[in-house]
XYZ file of C-alpha atoms in Angstrom:
435
model
C 276.277 308.915 -95.210
C 272.526 308.697 -94.484
C 270.596 311.121 -92.371
C 269.831 308.595 -89.780
C 273.597 307.536 -89.285
C 274.537 311.268 -89.312
C 272.006 311.915 -86.377
C 273.328 309.035 -84.526
C 276.975 310.297 -84.973
C 275.921 313.707 -83.681
C 273.956 312.312 -80.831
C 274.892 309.146 -79.294
C 278.053 308.559 -77.382
C 280.953 306.958 -79.040
C 281.929 305.232 -75.872
C 278.882 302.727 -76.296
C 279.426 302.145 -80.221
C 281.032 299.046 -81.703
C 280.424 299.218 -85.447
C 281.427 297.190 -88.348
C 279.544 298.756 -91.004
C 276.919 301.350 -91.416
C 273.821 299.267 -90.210
C 270.531 300.893 -90.033
C 267.581 299.050 -89.120
C 263.659 300.044 -88.370
C 262.176 296.511 -88.136
C 262.784 292.772 -87.827
C 260.774 289.587 -88.047
C 262.401 286.153 -87.397
C 265.722 286.023 -88.424
C 265.348 289.100 -90.642
C 266.312 292.661 -90.226
C 264.719 295.490 -92.245
C 266.660 298.768 -93.271
C 264.911 302.140 -93.824
C 265.034 301.505 -97.616
C 263.138 298.111 -97.182
C 266.190 295.903 -97.740
C 265.983 292.694 -95.833
C 268.997 291.399 -94.182
C 269.809 287.763 -92.858
C 270.768 288.159 -89.174
C 273.535 285.933 -88.371
C 274.373 287.767 -85.123
C 270.898 287.976 -83.210
C 272.258 291.280 -81.662
C 275.265 289.221 -80.085
C 272.955 286.497 -79.161
C 270.511 288.835 -77.251
C 267.542 288.307 -79.776
C 268.062 284.611 -79.530
C 264.438 283.923 -80.550
C 264.605 286.445 -83.388
C 262.694 289.580 -83.791
C 258.946 289.951 -82.914
C 258.453 286.554 -81.576
C 254.888 286.111 -80.766
C 255.312 284.665 -77.199
C 257.405 287.578 -76.275
C 255.029 290.121 -77.943
C 252.183 288.656 -75.984
C 254.129 288.494 -72.505
C 255.394 291.877 -72.655
C 252.057 293.462 -73.696
C 250.281 291.827 -70.973
C 252.840 292.789 -68.494
C 253.095 296.628 -69.702
C 249.059 296.827 -69.524
C 248.979 295.819 -65.847
C 252.438 296.302 -64.642
C 252.497 296.010 -60.663
C 255.267 298.448 -60.381
C 258.757 298.772 -61.870
C 261.113 296.199 -60.162
C 261.433 293.741 -57.176
C 263.673 295.873 -55.156
C 261.123 296.139 -52.334
C 258.297 294.274 -53.472
C 257.587 290.591 -54.883
C 255.298 290.025 -57.904
C 254.333 286.981 -59.923
C 256.754 286.980 -62.588
C 259.978 287.758 -60.774
C 259.186 285.052 -58.354
C 257.815 282.663 -61.312
C 260.979 283.424 -63.277
C 263.518 282.722 -60.396
C 261.517 279.298 -59.892
C 261.686 278.545 -63.737
C 265.255 278.891 -63.600
C 265.701 276.744 -60.708
C 263.696 274.072 -62.273
C 265.765 274.115 -65.458
C 269.362 274.583 -63.901
C 270.737 271.351 -62.411
C 272.118 271.567 -58.868
C 271.543 270.618 -55.302
C 271.077 271.987 -51.949
C 269.329 275.208 -51.065
C 269.712 277.786 -54.113
C 268.925 281.450 -54.989
C 268.410 283.253 -58.011
C 269.667 286.854 -58.616
C 267.781 288.940 -61.134
C 269.249 291.892 -62.979
C 269.658 293.815 -66.347
C 272.703 292.413 -68.264
C 275.294 289.591 -68.063
C 277.646 292.165 -66.822
C 275.816 292.776 -63.401
C 274.968 289.139 -63.109
C 278.687 288.290 -63.279
C 279.743 291.039 -61.216
C 277.397 290.217 -58.426
C 278.408 286.538 -58.459
C 282.002 287.523 -58.247
C 281.436 289.957 -55.447
C 279.332 287.392 -53.672
C 282.021 284.700 -53.787
C 284.652 286.916 -52.306
C 282.036 287.951 -49.565
C 281.272 284.229 -48.917
C 284.893 282.933 -48.939
C 286.621 285.896 -47.419
C 289.281 285.566 -50.176
C 290.015 288.049 -53.102
C 291.720 286.187 -55.817
C 289.474 285.462 -59.027
C 290.913 282.955 -61.660
C 289.750 283.801 -65.264
C 291.044 283.279 -68.564
C 292.942 285.324 -71.290
C 290.709 286.769 -73.981
C 287.394 286.091 -71.953
C 284.651 288.434 -71.736
C 282.445 288.565 -68.653
C 281.086 292.250 -68.554
C 281.635 295.993 -68.765
C 281.328 296.993 -65.326
C 282.960 296.453 -62.012
C 284.748 293.370 -61.101
C 283.367 291.585 -64.143
C 285.273 294.020 -66.425
C 288.428 293.810 -64.425
C 288.630 289.988 -65.089
C 287.681 290.335 -68.700
C 290.547 289.450 -70.788
C 289.103 290.970 -73.907
C 288.869 294.551 -71.974
C 292.415 294.161 -70.295
C 293.685 293.278 -73.846
C 292.371 296.445 -74.812
C 294.029 298.484 -72.157
C 291.354 298.578 -69.361
C 293.017 297.956 -65.927
C 292.775 294.389 -64.756
C 291.200 293.620 -61.177
C 294.295 293.424 -58.905
C 293.419 290.265 -57.522
C 292.794 288.534 -60.913
C 294.732 285.941 -62.317
C 294.312 284.983 -66.035
C 295.031 281.567 -67.468
C 295.541 280.580 -71.091
C 292.425 279.114 -72.604
C 293.019 275.847 -74.623
C 292.550 276.443 -78.329
C 292.435 273.048 -80.416
C 293.263 275.415 -83.722
C 296.134 276.938 -82.087
C 297.602 274.553 -79.587
C 300.213 276.081 -77.089
C 302.015 277.022 -75.271
C 303.101 279.967 -77.532
C 302.708 282.851 -75.121
C 298.882 283.090 -76.407
C 297.347 279.970 -76.063
C 297.907 276.392 -74.252
C 296.849 272.905 -74.590
C 294.561 271.592 -71.696
C 297.332 270.066 -69.725
C 299.320 273.118 -69.517
C 296.220 275.198 -68.538
C 295.078 272.777 -65.791
C 298.734 272.687 -64.399
C 298.589 276.381 -64.062
C 295.189 276.324 -62.502
C 296.117 273.602 -59.881
C 298.900 275.775 -58.902
C 296.927 278.731 -58.057
C 293.890 276.627 -56.624
C 296.202 274.782 -54.177
C 297.398 277.944 -52.632
C 294.335 278.682 -50.582
C 293.698 282.207 -51.609
C 290.998 281.872 -54.402
C 287.530 283.237 -54.035
C 286.210 281.413 -57.391
C 287.045 280.613 -60.887
C 284.956 282.144 -63.580
C 284.855 280.597 -67.057
C 283.011 280.378 -70.516
C 282.227 277.096 -71.728
C 282.933 278.171 -75.105
C 285.173 281.396 -75.205
C 282.988 283.905 -77.334
C 284.522 287.226 -77.900
C 287.896 285.713 -77.612
C 287.470 283.926 -81.063
C 284.569 281.706 -80.448
C 287.167 278.960 -79.203
C 285.691 275.582 -78.378
C 287.783 273.974 -75.751
C 288.698 269.970 -76.100
C 285.862 267.759 -74.705
C 286.285 267.153 -71.108
C 288.221 270.473 -70.441
C 285.646 272.089 -68.271
C 284.865 268.651 -66.412
C 288.512 268.498 -65.376
C 288.760 272.084 -64.525
C 285.686 271.589 -62.283
C 286.987 268.381 -60.697
C 290.142 270.729 -59.622
C 287.749 273.320 -58.197
C 285.768 270.767 -55.991
C 289.055 269.027 -54.869
C 290.229 272.553 -53.467
C 286.849 273.873 -52.563
C 286.729 276.766 -54.837
C 283.244 277.847 -56.666
C 283.051 277.543 -60.094
C 281.166 280.137 -61.886
C 280.057 279.139 -65.492
C 279.280 282.002 -67.694
C 276.496 280.944 -69.984
C 275.725 284.508 -70.874
C 276.313 284.377 -74.558
C 276.691 280.550 -75.357
C 273.939 279.166 -73.190
C 270.144 278.572 -73.222
C 269.711 276.348 -76.280
C 272.586 277.769 -78.482
C 275.067 275.097 -78.493
C 272.609 272.267 -79.145
C 271.856 271.713 -75.577
C 269.918 273.758 -72.958
C 272.956 274.571 -71.150
C 276.585 274.811 -72.683
C 278.113 273.191 -69.420
C 276.264 270.070 -70.000
C 278.390 268.871 -72.950
C 281.044 267.970 -70.273
C 278.349 266.637 -67.802
C 279.205 269.144 -64.984
C 277.099 271.162 -62.453
C 278.670 274.350 -61.789
C 278.428 275.891 -58.367
C 277.020 279.318 -60.126
C 275.468 279.703 -63.337
C 274.810 283.205 -65.121
C 272.758 284.201 -67.652
C 271.843 287.284 -69.876
C 271.198 288.266 -73.467
C 268.689 285.605 -74.929
C 266.971 285.351 -71.512
C 265.314 288.678 -72.099
C 264.513 288.022 -75.589
C 266.003 291.449 -76.543
C 265.099 292.990 -73.111
C 267.579 293.820 -70.398
C 267.288 290.784 -68.312
C 270.120 288.535 -66.383
C 270.308 286.113 -63.915
C 272.854 284.248 -61.379
C 271.650 280.858 -59.970
C 273.799 279.568 -57.336
C 273.882 278.287 -53.621
C 271.929 280.288 -51.150
C 274.968 280.519 -48.682
C 276.749 282.717 -51.430
C 273.971 284.723 -53.225
C 271.903 285.718 -50.091
C 274.466 287.706 -48.388
C 275.337 290.525 -47.501
C 271.538 291.707 -47.848
C 270.760 294.675 -49.979
C 274.438 294.400 -51.507
C 273.468 294.296 -55.109
C 270.722 296.958 -55.774
C 269.205 297.862 -58.933
C 265.703 299.648 -58.704
C 264.252 298.181 -61.793
C 265.764 294.747 -61.635
C 263.245 291.976 -61.627
C 260.659 294.282 -63.187
C 257.274 292.991 -64.506
C 257.902 293.456 -68.121
C 261.560 292.067 -68.391
C 260.639 289.079 -66.260
C 257.396 288.058 -68.160
C 259.643 288.364 -71.290
C 262.157 286.176 -69.723
C 259.422 283.459 -68.580
C 258.094 283.334 -71.985
C 261.594 282.933 -73.664
C 262.590 280.008 -71.331
C 259.124 278.424 -72.050
C 259.722 278.768 -75.608
C 263.006 277.271 -75.741
C 262.224 274.371 -73.897
C 258.540 273.872 -75.175
C 259.563 274.133 -78.785
C 262.858 272.038 -78.024
C 265.121 275.048 -79.613
C 268.287 273.231 -78.346
C 267.363 270.322 -80.851
C 266.664 272.527 -83.649
C 269.901 274.607 -82.901
C 271.989 271.149 -83.148
C 270.244 270.198 -86.598
C 270.169 273.625 -88.239
C 273.662 274.572 -86.770
C 275.036 271.251 -88.278
C 273.730 272.132 -91.646
C 275.229 275.434 -91.422
C 278.699 274.262 -90.241
C 278.840 271.574 -92.849
C 277.932 273.879 -95.625
C 280.846 276.224 -94.434
C 283.176 273.501 -94.398
C 281.870 272.468 -97.838
C 283.018 275.680 -99.287
C 286.595 274.090 -99.301
C 287.796 274.463 -102.854
C 285.743 277.426 -103.672
C 287.306 280.736 -104.438
C 288.893 282.287 -101.276
C 288.286 279.129 -99.288
C 292.153 278.956 -98.685
C 291.348 282.017 -96.462
C 289.342 279.898 -94.050
C 291.492 278.148 -91.560
C 288.854 276.743 -89.359
C 285.202 276.263 -89.021
C 284.230 275.119 -85.337
C 281.506 275.222 -82.799
C 278.303 273.659 -81.327
C 274.905 274.133 -82.557
C 274.037 277.629 -83.531
C 277.477 278.892 -82.039
C 279.893 278.880 -85.007
C 283.406 280.497 -85.598
C 284.903 280.789 -89.082
C 288.563 281.626 -88.488
C 290.204 283.497 -91.301
C 293.937 283.406 -92.028
C 296.766 284.340 -94.295
C 296.999 281.352 -96.485
C 300.853 281.690 -96.724
C 301.449 281.409 -93.129
C 298.415 280.416 -91.337
C 298.639 283.687 -89.131
C 295.401 285.533 -88.025
C 294.132 287.718 -90.609
C 292.124 290.658 -88.869
C 292.144 292.932 -92.048
C 290.381 290.486 -94.009
C 287.810 289.483 -91.293
C 286.955 293.367 -91.497
C 286.451 293.319 -95.014
C 284.461 289.852 -95.177
C 281.911 291.123 -92.368
C 281.396 294.601 -94.513
C 281.020 292.841 -97.762
C 278.464 290.267 -96.092
C 276.515 293.396 -95.230
C 276.567 294.500 -98.744
C 275.418 291.106 -99.809
C 272.408 290.904 -97.378
C 273.839 289.606 -93.918
C 274.697 290.847 -90.582
C 277.472 289.195 -89.019
C 280.478 290.500 -86.847
C 283.905 289.108 -85.975
C 285.428 288.406 -82.591
C 288.959 287.657 -81.685
C 290.408 289.774 -84.458
C 289.804 287.275 -87.236
C 286.960 284.951 -86.437
C 283.540 285.331 -87.756
C 281.117 284.775 -84.871
C 278.047 283.273 -86.408
C 275.123 283.120 -83.943
C 271.913 283.575 -85.661
C 268.508 283.445 -84.033
C 267.708 279.967 -82.732
C 264.539 280.077 -85.178
C 266.992 280.120 -88.066
C 265.464 277.834 -91.101
C 267.234 275.362 -92.996
C 266.674 277.500 -96.178
C 268.246 280.635 -94.281
C 271.217 278.468 -93.117
C 271.842 277.529 -96.942
C 271.349 281.232 -97.840
C 273.909 282.222 -95.154
C 276.614 279.918 -96.415
C 275.918 281.561 -99.904
C 276.505 284.928 -98.822
C 279.654 284.158 -96.442
C 281.079 282.158 -99.151
C 280.660 285.138 -101.838
C 282.004 287.593 -99.094
C 285.247 285.523 -98.316
C 285.791 285.081 -102.180
C 285.211 288.990 -102.880
C 287.298 289.990 -99.801
C 290.156 287.532 -100.973
C 290.199 288.928 -104.627
C 290.214 292.604 -103.298
C 286.841 293.557 -104.518
C 286.123 295.179 -101.101
C 286.569 299.040 -100.533
C 289.490 298.752 -97.981
C 289.343 302.664 -97.212
C 285.410 302.490 -96.642
C 285.865 299.448 -94.202
C 288.766 301.263 -92.385
C 286.036 303.800 -91.320
C 284.520 301.118 -88.981
C 286.812 299.989 -86.347
C 285.039 297.213 -84.841
C 286.853 295.669 -81.895
């Protein structure tokens, strides 16, 4: 164990760690991370999508440098400044919707979702929240209580939460774990028709639950049900939105306009920033009910404005669609190579790609193999993590080049082959628990 990692173990609380291998980094540029000994790693995670523009992007550097040098205070709690107001206006301009709308600014997707959920309960006077099994909406408050991933891990569910199965085309149900679209919608209709639902929250692509891409039209049908029963639909775009799926918003794939949309991660370009965009009648009340002293601060909001301008101005959604298509096609082309029988599915949209690893004899999930593959990929020069137990979540920066996509395919193919052949130290891998 290196000195830096030993210092981390001695000083940093384990409650905030999710480790898959002993990753140490001291700098980064573009889609590359640099270790203390100068080794360069291809970043296929973008820090769980938070570093969506890569590392050291000049637009963010310029915006943050300006903001730090002349910062008018440290937040938007009791004052207004150009970048907090400007970011809210920028978001209203790029998020489709009608009527009078407002923008909540926070620090992370967790608080954006929590505030949206609380606001819906207050506005409707109802308590029940419909969410999905194996979902992830945050690590605090109501957002944590309606996150299926946390509930799966033993955290208490919100007492007024109802969890529906998320339709999974690769593993259609019903089997107690997944369900097809019709079964899911039937269950949703039963709850929505009861008149007790405050809101429904959904990820357009189930991220931490296994990067599950639902069948086309699912979100549209779900939205129609919510509209029919007058229930606000919250679309959680924190991880899968803002260019990553090959469109600016993931929900536009199904042509819907959610009542509330939440953002985080990439919005801050690596800095803590989140937002919720929705109706004024929901997000305006009650006043002073969601207070974070440094929310809307000049530095993070300046970064957010630079991120949005870059994503739109450089047409990064189109780039994600092109480069992501090449990356996914390359992974599918591994068929026939050593260890390829362990790849059960390659799915995704744009630069949100899931590679599901299975036991070839049964087709069942293979979490042990997934842990070994991401460890071996790190040894070979790439950073990638797994979600849902056995699915590699491939979410590189939106600036990934075609050459880097080809290199990613090479590394991941070799990592799968090596793990399948037993060439990975299982005892060493076991030291890193991951999920």
